[in-house]
CSV table of C-alpha atoms in Angstrom, one decimal:
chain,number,residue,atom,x,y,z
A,12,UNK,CA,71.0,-1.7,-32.8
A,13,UNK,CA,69.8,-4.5,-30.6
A,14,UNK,CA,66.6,-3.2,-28.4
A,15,UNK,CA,65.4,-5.5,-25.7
A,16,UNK,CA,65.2,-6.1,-21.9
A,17,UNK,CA,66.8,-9.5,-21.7
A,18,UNK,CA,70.5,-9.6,-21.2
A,19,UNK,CA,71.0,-13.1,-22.5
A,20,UNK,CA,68.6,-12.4,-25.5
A,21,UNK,CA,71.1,-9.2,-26.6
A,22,UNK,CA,73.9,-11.6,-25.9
A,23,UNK,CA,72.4,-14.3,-28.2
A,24,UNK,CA,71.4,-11.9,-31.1
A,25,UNK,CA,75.3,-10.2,-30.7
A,26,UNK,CA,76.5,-13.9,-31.1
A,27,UNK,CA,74.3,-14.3,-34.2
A,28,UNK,CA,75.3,-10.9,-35.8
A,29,UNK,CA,79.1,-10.8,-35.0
A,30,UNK,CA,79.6,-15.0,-36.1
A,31,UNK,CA,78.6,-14.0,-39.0
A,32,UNK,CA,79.9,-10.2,-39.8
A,33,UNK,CA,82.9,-9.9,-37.4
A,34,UNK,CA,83.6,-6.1,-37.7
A,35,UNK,CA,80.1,-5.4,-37.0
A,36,UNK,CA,79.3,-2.5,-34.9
A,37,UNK,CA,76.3,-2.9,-32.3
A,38,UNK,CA,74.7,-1.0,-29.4
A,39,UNK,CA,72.6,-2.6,-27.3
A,40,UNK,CA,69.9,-0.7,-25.4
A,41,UNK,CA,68.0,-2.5,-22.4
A,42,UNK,CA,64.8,0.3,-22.5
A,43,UNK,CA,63.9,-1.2,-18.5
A,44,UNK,CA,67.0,0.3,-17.4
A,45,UNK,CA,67.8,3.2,-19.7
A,46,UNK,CA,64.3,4.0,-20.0
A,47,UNK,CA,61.7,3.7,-23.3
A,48,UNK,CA,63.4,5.7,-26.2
A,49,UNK,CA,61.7,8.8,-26.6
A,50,UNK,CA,59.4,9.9,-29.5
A,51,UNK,CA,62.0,12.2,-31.6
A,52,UNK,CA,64.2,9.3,-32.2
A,53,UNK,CA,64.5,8.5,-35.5
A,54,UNK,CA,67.4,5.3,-35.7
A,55,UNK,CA,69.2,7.2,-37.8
A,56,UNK,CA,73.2,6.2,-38.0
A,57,UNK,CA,72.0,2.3,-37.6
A,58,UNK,CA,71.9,0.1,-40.7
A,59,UNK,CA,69.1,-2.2,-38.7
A,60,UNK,CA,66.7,-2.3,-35.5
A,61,UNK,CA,66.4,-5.9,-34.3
A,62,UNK,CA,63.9,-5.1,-31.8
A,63,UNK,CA,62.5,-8.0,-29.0
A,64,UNK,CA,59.3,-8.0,-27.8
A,65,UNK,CA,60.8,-7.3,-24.0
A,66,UNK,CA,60.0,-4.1,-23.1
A,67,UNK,CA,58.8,-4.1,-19.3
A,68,UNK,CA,55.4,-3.4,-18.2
A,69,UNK,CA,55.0,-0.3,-19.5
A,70,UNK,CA,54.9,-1.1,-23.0
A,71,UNK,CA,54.7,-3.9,-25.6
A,72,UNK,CA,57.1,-4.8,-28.6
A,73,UNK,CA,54.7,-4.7,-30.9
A,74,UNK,CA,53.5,-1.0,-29.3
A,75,UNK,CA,56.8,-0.4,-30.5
A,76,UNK,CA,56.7,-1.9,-33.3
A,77,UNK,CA,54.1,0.0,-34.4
A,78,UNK,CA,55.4,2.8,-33.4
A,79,UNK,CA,58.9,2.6,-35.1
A,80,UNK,CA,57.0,1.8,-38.3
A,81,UNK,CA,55.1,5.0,-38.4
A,82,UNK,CA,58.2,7.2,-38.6
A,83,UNK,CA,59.5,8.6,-42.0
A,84,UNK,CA,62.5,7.1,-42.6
A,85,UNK,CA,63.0,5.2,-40.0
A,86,UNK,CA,65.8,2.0,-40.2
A,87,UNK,CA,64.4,-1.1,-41.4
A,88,UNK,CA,62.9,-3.0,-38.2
A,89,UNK,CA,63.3,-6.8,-37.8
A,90,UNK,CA,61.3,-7.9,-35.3
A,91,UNK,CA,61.5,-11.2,-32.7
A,92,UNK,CA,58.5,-11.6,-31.0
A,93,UNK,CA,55.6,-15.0,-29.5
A,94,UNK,CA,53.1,-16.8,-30.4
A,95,UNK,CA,51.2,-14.4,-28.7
A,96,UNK,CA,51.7,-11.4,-30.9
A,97,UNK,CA,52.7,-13.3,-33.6
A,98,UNK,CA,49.4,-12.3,-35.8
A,99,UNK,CA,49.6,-8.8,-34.9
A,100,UNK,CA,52.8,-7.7,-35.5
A,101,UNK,CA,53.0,-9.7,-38.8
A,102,UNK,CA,50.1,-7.3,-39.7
A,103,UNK,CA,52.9,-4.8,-39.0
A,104,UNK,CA,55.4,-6.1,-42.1
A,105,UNK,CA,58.3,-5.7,-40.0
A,106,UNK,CA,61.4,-6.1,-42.4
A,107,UNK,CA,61.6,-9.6,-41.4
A,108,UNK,CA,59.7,-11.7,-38.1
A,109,UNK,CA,61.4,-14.1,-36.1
A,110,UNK,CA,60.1,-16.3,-33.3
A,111,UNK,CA,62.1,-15.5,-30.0
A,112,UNK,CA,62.5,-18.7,-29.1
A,113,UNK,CA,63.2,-20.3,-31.9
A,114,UNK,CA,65.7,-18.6,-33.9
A,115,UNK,CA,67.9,-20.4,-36.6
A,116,UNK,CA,71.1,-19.3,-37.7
A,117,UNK,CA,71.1,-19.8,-40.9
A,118,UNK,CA,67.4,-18.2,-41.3
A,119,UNK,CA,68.4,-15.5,-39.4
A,120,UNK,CA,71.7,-14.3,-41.4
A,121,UNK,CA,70.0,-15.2,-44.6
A,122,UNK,CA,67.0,-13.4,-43.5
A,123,UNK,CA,69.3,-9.8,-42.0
A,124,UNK,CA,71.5,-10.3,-45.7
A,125,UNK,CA,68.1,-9.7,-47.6
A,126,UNK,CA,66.9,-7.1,-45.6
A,127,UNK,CA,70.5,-5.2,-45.7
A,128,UNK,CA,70.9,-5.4,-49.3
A,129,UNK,CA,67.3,-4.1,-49.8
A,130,UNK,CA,68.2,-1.0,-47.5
A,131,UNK,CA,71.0,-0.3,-49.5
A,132,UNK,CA,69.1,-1.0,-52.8
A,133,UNK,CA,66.7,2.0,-51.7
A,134,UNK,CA,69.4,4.4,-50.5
A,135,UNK,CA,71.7,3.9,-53.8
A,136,UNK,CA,68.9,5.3,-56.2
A,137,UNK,CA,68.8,8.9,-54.0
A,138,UNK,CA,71.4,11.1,-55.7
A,139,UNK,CA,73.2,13.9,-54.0
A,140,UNK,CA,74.1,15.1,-57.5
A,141,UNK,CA,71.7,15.6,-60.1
A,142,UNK,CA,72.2,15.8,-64.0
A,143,UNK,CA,74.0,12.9,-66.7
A,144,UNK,CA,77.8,12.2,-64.8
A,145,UNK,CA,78.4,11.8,-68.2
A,146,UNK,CA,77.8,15.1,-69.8
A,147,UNK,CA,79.0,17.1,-66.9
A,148,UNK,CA,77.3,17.0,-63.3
A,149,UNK,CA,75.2,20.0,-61.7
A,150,UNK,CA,75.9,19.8,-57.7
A,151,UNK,CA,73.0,19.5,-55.9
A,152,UNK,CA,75.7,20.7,-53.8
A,153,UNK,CA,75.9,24.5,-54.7
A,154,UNK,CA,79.1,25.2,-54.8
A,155,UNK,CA,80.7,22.2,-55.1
A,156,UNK,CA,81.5,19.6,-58.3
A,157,UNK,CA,81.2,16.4,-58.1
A,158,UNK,CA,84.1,14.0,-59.2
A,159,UNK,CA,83.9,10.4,-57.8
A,160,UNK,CA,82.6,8.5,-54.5
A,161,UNK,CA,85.2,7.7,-52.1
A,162,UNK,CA,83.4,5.4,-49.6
A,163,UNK,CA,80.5,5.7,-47.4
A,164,UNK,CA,79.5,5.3,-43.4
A,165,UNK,CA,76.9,4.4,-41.8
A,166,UNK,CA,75.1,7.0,-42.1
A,167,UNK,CA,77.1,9.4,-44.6
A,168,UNK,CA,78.5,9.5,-47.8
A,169,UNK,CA,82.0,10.5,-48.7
A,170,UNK,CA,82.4,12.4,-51.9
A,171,UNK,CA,85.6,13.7,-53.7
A,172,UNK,CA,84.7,17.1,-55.6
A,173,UNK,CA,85.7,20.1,-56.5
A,174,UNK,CA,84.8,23.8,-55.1
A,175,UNK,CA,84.1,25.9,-57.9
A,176,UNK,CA,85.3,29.2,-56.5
A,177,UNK,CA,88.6,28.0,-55.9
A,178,UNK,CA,89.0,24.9,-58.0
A,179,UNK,CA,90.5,23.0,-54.8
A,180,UNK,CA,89.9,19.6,-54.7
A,181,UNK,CA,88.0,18.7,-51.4
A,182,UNK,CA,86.1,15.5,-49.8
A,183,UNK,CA,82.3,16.3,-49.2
A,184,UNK,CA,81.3,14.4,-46.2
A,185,UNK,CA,77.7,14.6,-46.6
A,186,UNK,CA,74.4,12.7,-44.2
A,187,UNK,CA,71.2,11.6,-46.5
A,188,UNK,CA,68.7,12.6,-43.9
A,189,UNK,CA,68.0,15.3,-42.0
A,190,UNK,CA,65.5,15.0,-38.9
A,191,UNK,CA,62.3,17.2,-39.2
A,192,UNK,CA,63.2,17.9,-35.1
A,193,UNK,CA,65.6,20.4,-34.0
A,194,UNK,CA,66.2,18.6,-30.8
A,195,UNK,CA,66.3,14.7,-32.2
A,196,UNK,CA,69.0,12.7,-31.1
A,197,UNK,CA,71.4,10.6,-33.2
A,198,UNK,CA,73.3,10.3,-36.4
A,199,UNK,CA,72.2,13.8,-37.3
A,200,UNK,CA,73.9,15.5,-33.6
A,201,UNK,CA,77.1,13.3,-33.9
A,202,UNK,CA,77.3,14.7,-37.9
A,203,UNK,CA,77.0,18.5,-36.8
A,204,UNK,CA,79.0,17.8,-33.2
A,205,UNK,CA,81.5,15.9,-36.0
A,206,UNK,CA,82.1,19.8,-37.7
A,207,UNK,CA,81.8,21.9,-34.7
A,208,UNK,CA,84.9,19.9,-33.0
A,209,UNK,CA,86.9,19.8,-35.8
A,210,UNK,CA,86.6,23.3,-36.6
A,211,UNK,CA,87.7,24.2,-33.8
A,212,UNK,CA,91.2,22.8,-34.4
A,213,UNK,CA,93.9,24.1,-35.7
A,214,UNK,CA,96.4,21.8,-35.7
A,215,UNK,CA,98.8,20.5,-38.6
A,216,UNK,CA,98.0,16.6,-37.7
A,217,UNK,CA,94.3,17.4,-37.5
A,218,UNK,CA,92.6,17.0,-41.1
A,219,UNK,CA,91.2,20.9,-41.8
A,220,UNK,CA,87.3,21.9,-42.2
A,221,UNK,CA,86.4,24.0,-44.8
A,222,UNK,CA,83.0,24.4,-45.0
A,223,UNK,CA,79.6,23.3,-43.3
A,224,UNK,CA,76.2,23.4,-45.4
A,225,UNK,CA,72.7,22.6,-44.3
A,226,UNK,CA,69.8,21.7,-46.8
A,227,UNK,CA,66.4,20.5,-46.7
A,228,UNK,CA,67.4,17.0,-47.0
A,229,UNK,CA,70.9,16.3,-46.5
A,230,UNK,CA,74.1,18.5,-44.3
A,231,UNK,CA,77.4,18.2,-45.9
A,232,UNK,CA,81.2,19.2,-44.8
A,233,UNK,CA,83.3,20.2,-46.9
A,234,UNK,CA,87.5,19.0,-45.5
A,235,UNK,CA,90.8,18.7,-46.8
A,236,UNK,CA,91.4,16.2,-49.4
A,237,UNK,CA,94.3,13.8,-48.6
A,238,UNK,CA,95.7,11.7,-51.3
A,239,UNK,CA,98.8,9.9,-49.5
A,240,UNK,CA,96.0,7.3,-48.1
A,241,UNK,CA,95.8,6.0,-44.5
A,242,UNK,CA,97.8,4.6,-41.9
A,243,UNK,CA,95.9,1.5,-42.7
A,244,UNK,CA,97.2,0.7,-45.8
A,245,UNK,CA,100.4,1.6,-44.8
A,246,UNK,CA,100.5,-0.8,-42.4
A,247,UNK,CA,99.5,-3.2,-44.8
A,248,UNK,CA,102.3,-2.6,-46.8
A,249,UNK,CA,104.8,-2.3,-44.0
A,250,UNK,CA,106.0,0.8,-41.7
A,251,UNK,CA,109.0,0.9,-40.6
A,252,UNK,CA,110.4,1.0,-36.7
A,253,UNK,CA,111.7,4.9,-37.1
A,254,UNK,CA,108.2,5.4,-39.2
A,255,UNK,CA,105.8,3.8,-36.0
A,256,UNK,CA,107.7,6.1,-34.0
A,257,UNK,CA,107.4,9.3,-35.9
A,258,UNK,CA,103.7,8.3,-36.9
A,259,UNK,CA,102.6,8.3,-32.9
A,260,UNK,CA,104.6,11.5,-32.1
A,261,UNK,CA,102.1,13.2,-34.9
A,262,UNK,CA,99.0,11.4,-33.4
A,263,UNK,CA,99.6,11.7,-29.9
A,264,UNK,CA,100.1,15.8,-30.5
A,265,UNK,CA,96.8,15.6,-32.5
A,266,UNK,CA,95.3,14.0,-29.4
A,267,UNK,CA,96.2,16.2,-27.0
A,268,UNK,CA,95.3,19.2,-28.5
A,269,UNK,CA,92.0,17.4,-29.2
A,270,UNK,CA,91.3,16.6,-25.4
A,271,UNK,CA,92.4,20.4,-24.3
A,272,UNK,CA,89.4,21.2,-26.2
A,273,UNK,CA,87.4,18.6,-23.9
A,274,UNK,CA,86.6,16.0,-26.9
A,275,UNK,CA,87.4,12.5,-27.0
A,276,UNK,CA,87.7,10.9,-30.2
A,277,UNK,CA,86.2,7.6,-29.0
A,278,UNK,CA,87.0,5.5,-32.7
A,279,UNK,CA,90.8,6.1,-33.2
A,280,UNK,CA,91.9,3.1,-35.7
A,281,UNK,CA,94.4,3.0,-38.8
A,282,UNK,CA,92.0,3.8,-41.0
A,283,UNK,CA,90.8,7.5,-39.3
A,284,UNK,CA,94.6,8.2,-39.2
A,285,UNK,CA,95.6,9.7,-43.3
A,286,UNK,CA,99.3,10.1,-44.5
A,287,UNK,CA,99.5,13.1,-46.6
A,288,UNK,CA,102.5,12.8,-49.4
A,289,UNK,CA,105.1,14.8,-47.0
A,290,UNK,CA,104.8,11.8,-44.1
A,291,UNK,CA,102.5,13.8,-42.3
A,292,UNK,CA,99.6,12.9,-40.0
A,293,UNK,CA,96.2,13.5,-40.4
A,294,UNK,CA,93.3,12.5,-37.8
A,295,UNK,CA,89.9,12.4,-39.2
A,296,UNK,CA,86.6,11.4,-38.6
A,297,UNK,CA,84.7,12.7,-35.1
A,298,UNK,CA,81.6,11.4,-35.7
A,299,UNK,CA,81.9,9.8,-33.0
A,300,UNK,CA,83.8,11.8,-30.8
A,301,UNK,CA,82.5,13.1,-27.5
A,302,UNK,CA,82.5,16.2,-25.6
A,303,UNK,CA,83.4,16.3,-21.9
A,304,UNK,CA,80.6,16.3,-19.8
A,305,UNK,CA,78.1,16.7,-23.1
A,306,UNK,CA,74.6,14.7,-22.1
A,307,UNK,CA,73.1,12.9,-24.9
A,308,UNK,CA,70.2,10.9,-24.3
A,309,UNK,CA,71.0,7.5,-26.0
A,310,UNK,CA,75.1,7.6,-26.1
A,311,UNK,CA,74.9,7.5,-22.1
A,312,UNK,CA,73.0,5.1,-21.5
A,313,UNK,CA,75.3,1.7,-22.1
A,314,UNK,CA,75.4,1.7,-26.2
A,315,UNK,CA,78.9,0.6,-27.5
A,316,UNK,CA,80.0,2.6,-30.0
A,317,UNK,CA,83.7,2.1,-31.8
A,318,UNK,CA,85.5,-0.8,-33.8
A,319,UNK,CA,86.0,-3.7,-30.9
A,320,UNK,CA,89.9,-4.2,-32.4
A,321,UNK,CA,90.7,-0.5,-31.3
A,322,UNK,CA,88.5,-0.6,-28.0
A,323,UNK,CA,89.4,-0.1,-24.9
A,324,UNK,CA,88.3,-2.5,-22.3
A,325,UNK,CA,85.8,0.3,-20.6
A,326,UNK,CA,84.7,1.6,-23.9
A,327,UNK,CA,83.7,-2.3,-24.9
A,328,UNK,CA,81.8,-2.8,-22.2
A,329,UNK,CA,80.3,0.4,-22.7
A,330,UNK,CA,81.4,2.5,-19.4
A,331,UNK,CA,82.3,6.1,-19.5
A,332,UNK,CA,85.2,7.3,-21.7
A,333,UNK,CA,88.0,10.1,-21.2
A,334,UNK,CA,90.9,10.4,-23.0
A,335,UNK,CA,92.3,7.3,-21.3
A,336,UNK,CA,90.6,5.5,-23.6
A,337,UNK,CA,91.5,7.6,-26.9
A,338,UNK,CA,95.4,6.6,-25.4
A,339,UNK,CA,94.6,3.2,-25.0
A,340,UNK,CA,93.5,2.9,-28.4
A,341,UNK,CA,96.7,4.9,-29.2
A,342,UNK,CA,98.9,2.0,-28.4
A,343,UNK,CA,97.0,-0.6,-30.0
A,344,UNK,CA,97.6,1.3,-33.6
A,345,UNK,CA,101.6,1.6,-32.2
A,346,UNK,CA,101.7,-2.0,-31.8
A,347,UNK,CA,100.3,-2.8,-35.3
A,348,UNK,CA,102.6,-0.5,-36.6
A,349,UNK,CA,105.5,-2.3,-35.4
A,350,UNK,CA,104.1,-6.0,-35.6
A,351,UNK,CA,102.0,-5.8,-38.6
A,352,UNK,CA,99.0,-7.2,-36.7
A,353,UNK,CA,96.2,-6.6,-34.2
A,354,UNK,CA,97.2,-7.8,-30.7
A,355,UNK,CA,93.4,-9.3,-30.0
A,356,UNK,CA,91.4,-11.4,-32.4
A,357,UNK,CA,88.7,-13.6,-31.6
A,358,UNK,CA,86.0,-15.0,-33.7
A,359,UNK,CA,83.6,-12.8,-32.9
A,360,UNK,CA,83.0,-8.8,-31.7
A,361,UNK,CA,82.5,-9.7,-28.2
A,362,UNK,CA,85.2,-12.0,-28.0
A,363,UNK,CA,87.5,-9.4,-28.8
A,364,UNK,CA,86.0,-7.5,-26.3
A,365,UNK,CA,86.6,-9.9,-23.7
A,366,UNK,CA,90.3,-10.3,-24.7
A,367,UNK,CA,91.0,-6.4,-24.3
A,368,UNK,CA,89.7,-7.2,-20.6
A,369,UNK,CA,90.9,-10.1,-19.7
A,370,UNK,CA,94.1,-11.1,-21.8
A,371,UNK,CA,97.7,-10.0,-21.2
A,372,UNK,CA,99.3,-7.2,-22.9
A,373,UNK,CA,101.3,-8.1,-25.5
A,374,UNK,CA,104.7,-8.3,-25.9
A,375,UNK,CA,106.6,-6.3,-28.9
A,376,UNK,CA,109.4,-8.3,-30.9
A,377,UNK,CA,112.6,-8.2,-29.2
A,378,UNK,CA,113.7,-5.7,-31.3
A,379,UNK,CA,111.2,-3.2,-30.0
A,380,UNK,CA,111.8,-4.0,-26.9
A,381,UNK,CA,112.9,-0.5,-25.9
A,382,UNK,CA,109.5,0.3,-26.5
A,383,UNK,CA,107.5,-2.6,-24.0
A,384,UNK,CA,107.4,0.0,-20.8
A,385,UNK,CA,105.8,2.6,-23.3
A,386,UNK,CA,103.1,0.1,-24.8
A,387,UNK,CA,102.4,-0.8,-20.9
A,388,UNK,CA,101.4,2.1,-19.9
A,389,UNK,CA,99.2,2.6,-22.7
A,390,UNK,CA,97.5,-0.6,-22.5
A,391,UNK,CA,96.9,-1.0,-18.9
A,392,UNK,CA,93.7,-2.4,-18.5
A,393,UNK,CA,92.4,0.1,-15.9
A,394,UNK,CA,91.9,3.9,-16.7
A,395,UNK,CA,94.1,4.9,-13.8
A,396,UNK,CA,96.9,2.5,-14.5
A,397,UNK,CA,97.8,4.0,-17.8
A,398,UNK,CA,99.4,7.0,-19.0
A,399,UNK,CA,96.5,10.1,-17.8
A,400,UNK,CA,97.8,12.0,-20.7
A,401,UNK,CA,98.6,12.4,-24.6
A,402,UNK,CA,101.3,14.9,-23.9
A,403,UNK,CA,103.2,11.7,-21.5
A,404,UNK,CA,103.7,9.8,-24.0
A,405,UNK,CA,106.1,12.1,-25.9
A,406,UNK,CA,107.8,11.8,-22.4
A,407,UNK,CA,107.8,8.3,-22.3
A,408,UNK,CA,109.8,8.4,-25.7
């Protein structure tokens, strides 16, 4: 998360990030026009603050600074600032301290490495599981066994394990940290909002919730294990025309019966799609889905959240979302299914970005072409050019 008032200072510290980790996902957050981020937020769901001493006249970087530092748990903070508050906020010990004005490159990707591995050094020796994996594990998880890591988020970790009372294998999704505030805003509202829209479903291309648990220190969901892996791999591997086809009809139902409910899914990508072992479709992951007409007070207020290959071109420049932009997303999975490649790539975040604006659709092989007015419609650039919704583009086929 990039937090300063200058435009051309986020652009600059985007350029720096995204030349060097390309999938990188950043919000930017301008506090003069959003307005200073209140007390109760804790930067949880961001790997790293790169916070500019630009704040307005209200208040002072190193103010915030300060202020960021103070809270338990809070992201590591690295921290550009002036000669002028150069001696007070290195009394701070901000992750790492950059000059503004002078920023290298090279120092600075070097500089963010160190401080990322650190970060991930000091989360990996928590435990969500207690006891020798060796001699048999004791859940700290009541209820559940623990059997291997499957991956993790940025702000979760995703666990495969077994519930005792039934023996069924499950995946735990499970966050680290839970805010002391009932009302703070961030990783911890998008986890729980994550559950409460998925259980709501019930629909066969919708992955299934079994179980929510709260703790002191950590919330967990319990969902359906799916072993056939996802549509990401399968792509890699190669999907057939009739497959592409068959793989979109599942989605786009899951979609619309998603947006009857009033959520948008906001990060639809090959890898939140699963294939279970009867050719099935599964959508997963809503932690960053979005509930009609839902006010949070940071997701509002211009942050970009998503994967920029999947984006659509008023999500990426962080404008309101419907399901417009859940369909538009749609079609760029349906043409990687049937080309084996992303339409837009460019070397960096926000060039991609700028390409899902600005360049043309693309065209599908000739031997899709029965399929070109379809991907269209999908992929018009503006909301009300394109289909308006899921349940048209089973028409369209």
């Amino acid at each position: 998360m990039i937090i300063d008032e200058q435009a051309d200072f986020r652009t600059l510290l985007m350029h720096h990030v995204t030349t060097h980790w390309p999938d990188a996902i950043i919000s930017a957050y301008d506090p003069t026009i959003a307005g200073h981020l209140p007390d109760e937020f804790s930067g949880a769901g961001n790997d790293v603050i790169l916070l500019g001493s630009a704040h307005g006249d209200e208040r002072d970087g190193v103010e915030v600074l300060r202020r960021f530092l103070a809270r338990e748990k809070f992201p590591p903070v690295v921290y550009f600032g002036t000669e002028d508050d150069e001696q007070e906020a290195a009394g701070l010990r901000p992750a790492a301290h950059y000059m503004r004005d002078r920023i290298s490159h090279d120092s600075l990707v070097v500089g963010l490495s160190k401080v990322l591995l650190e970060n991930e050094r000091i989360a990996s020796t928590g435990s969500l599981f207690v006891g020798d994996m060796r001699a048999g594990v004791r859940p700290l998880i009541k209820g559940y066994r623990f059997l291997r890591k499957l991956g993790s988020t940025e702000h979760s970790g995703v666990y495969l394990a077994e519930r005792e009372s039934t023996h069924m294998q499950v995946v735990l999704k499970v966050l680290r940290q839970v805010p002391e505030l009932g009302d703070s805003i961030g990783a911890f509202d998008r986890f729980l909002q994550e559950y409460e829209t998925i259980a709501e479903m019930d629909h066969p291309n919708v992955v299934r919730i079994y179980d929510l648990g709260v703790g002191d220190d950590h919330a967990h969901i319990a969902m359906e294990y799916i072993d056939g892996g996802d549509l990401r791999h399968r792509i890699e591997t190669g999907v057939s025309g009739n497959e592409a086809v068959d793989y979109l009809r599942q989605i786009a139902s899951a979609l619309a019966a998603v947006h009857a409910k009033g959520v948008f899914h906001r990060d639809l990508k090959p890898g939140n799609i699963m294939v279970r072992k009867d050719g099935s479709i599964a959508l997963i992951d809503f932690g960053l889905a979005k509930r009609a007409k839902l006010e949070t007070a940071i997701t509002d207020k211009g942050e970009i959240f998503g994967t920029p290959y999947y984006m659509s071109p008023e999500q990426g420049h962080g404008n309101e979302v419907d399901e417009r932009s859940d369909i538009y997303s749609l079609g760029i999975v349906f043409f990687e299914m049937l080309t084996g490649v992303k339409p837009y790539r460019a070397g960096s975040a926000m060039g991609i970005i700028y390409r899902h604006a600005q360049a043309a659709i693309p065209l599908l092989p000739t031997r899709f072409s029965q399929y070109q007015a379809l991907l269209n419609m999908m992929l018009a650039k503006l909301p009300e050019d394109r289909l308006q919704s899921a349940t048209e583009i089973e028409e369209w086929l």
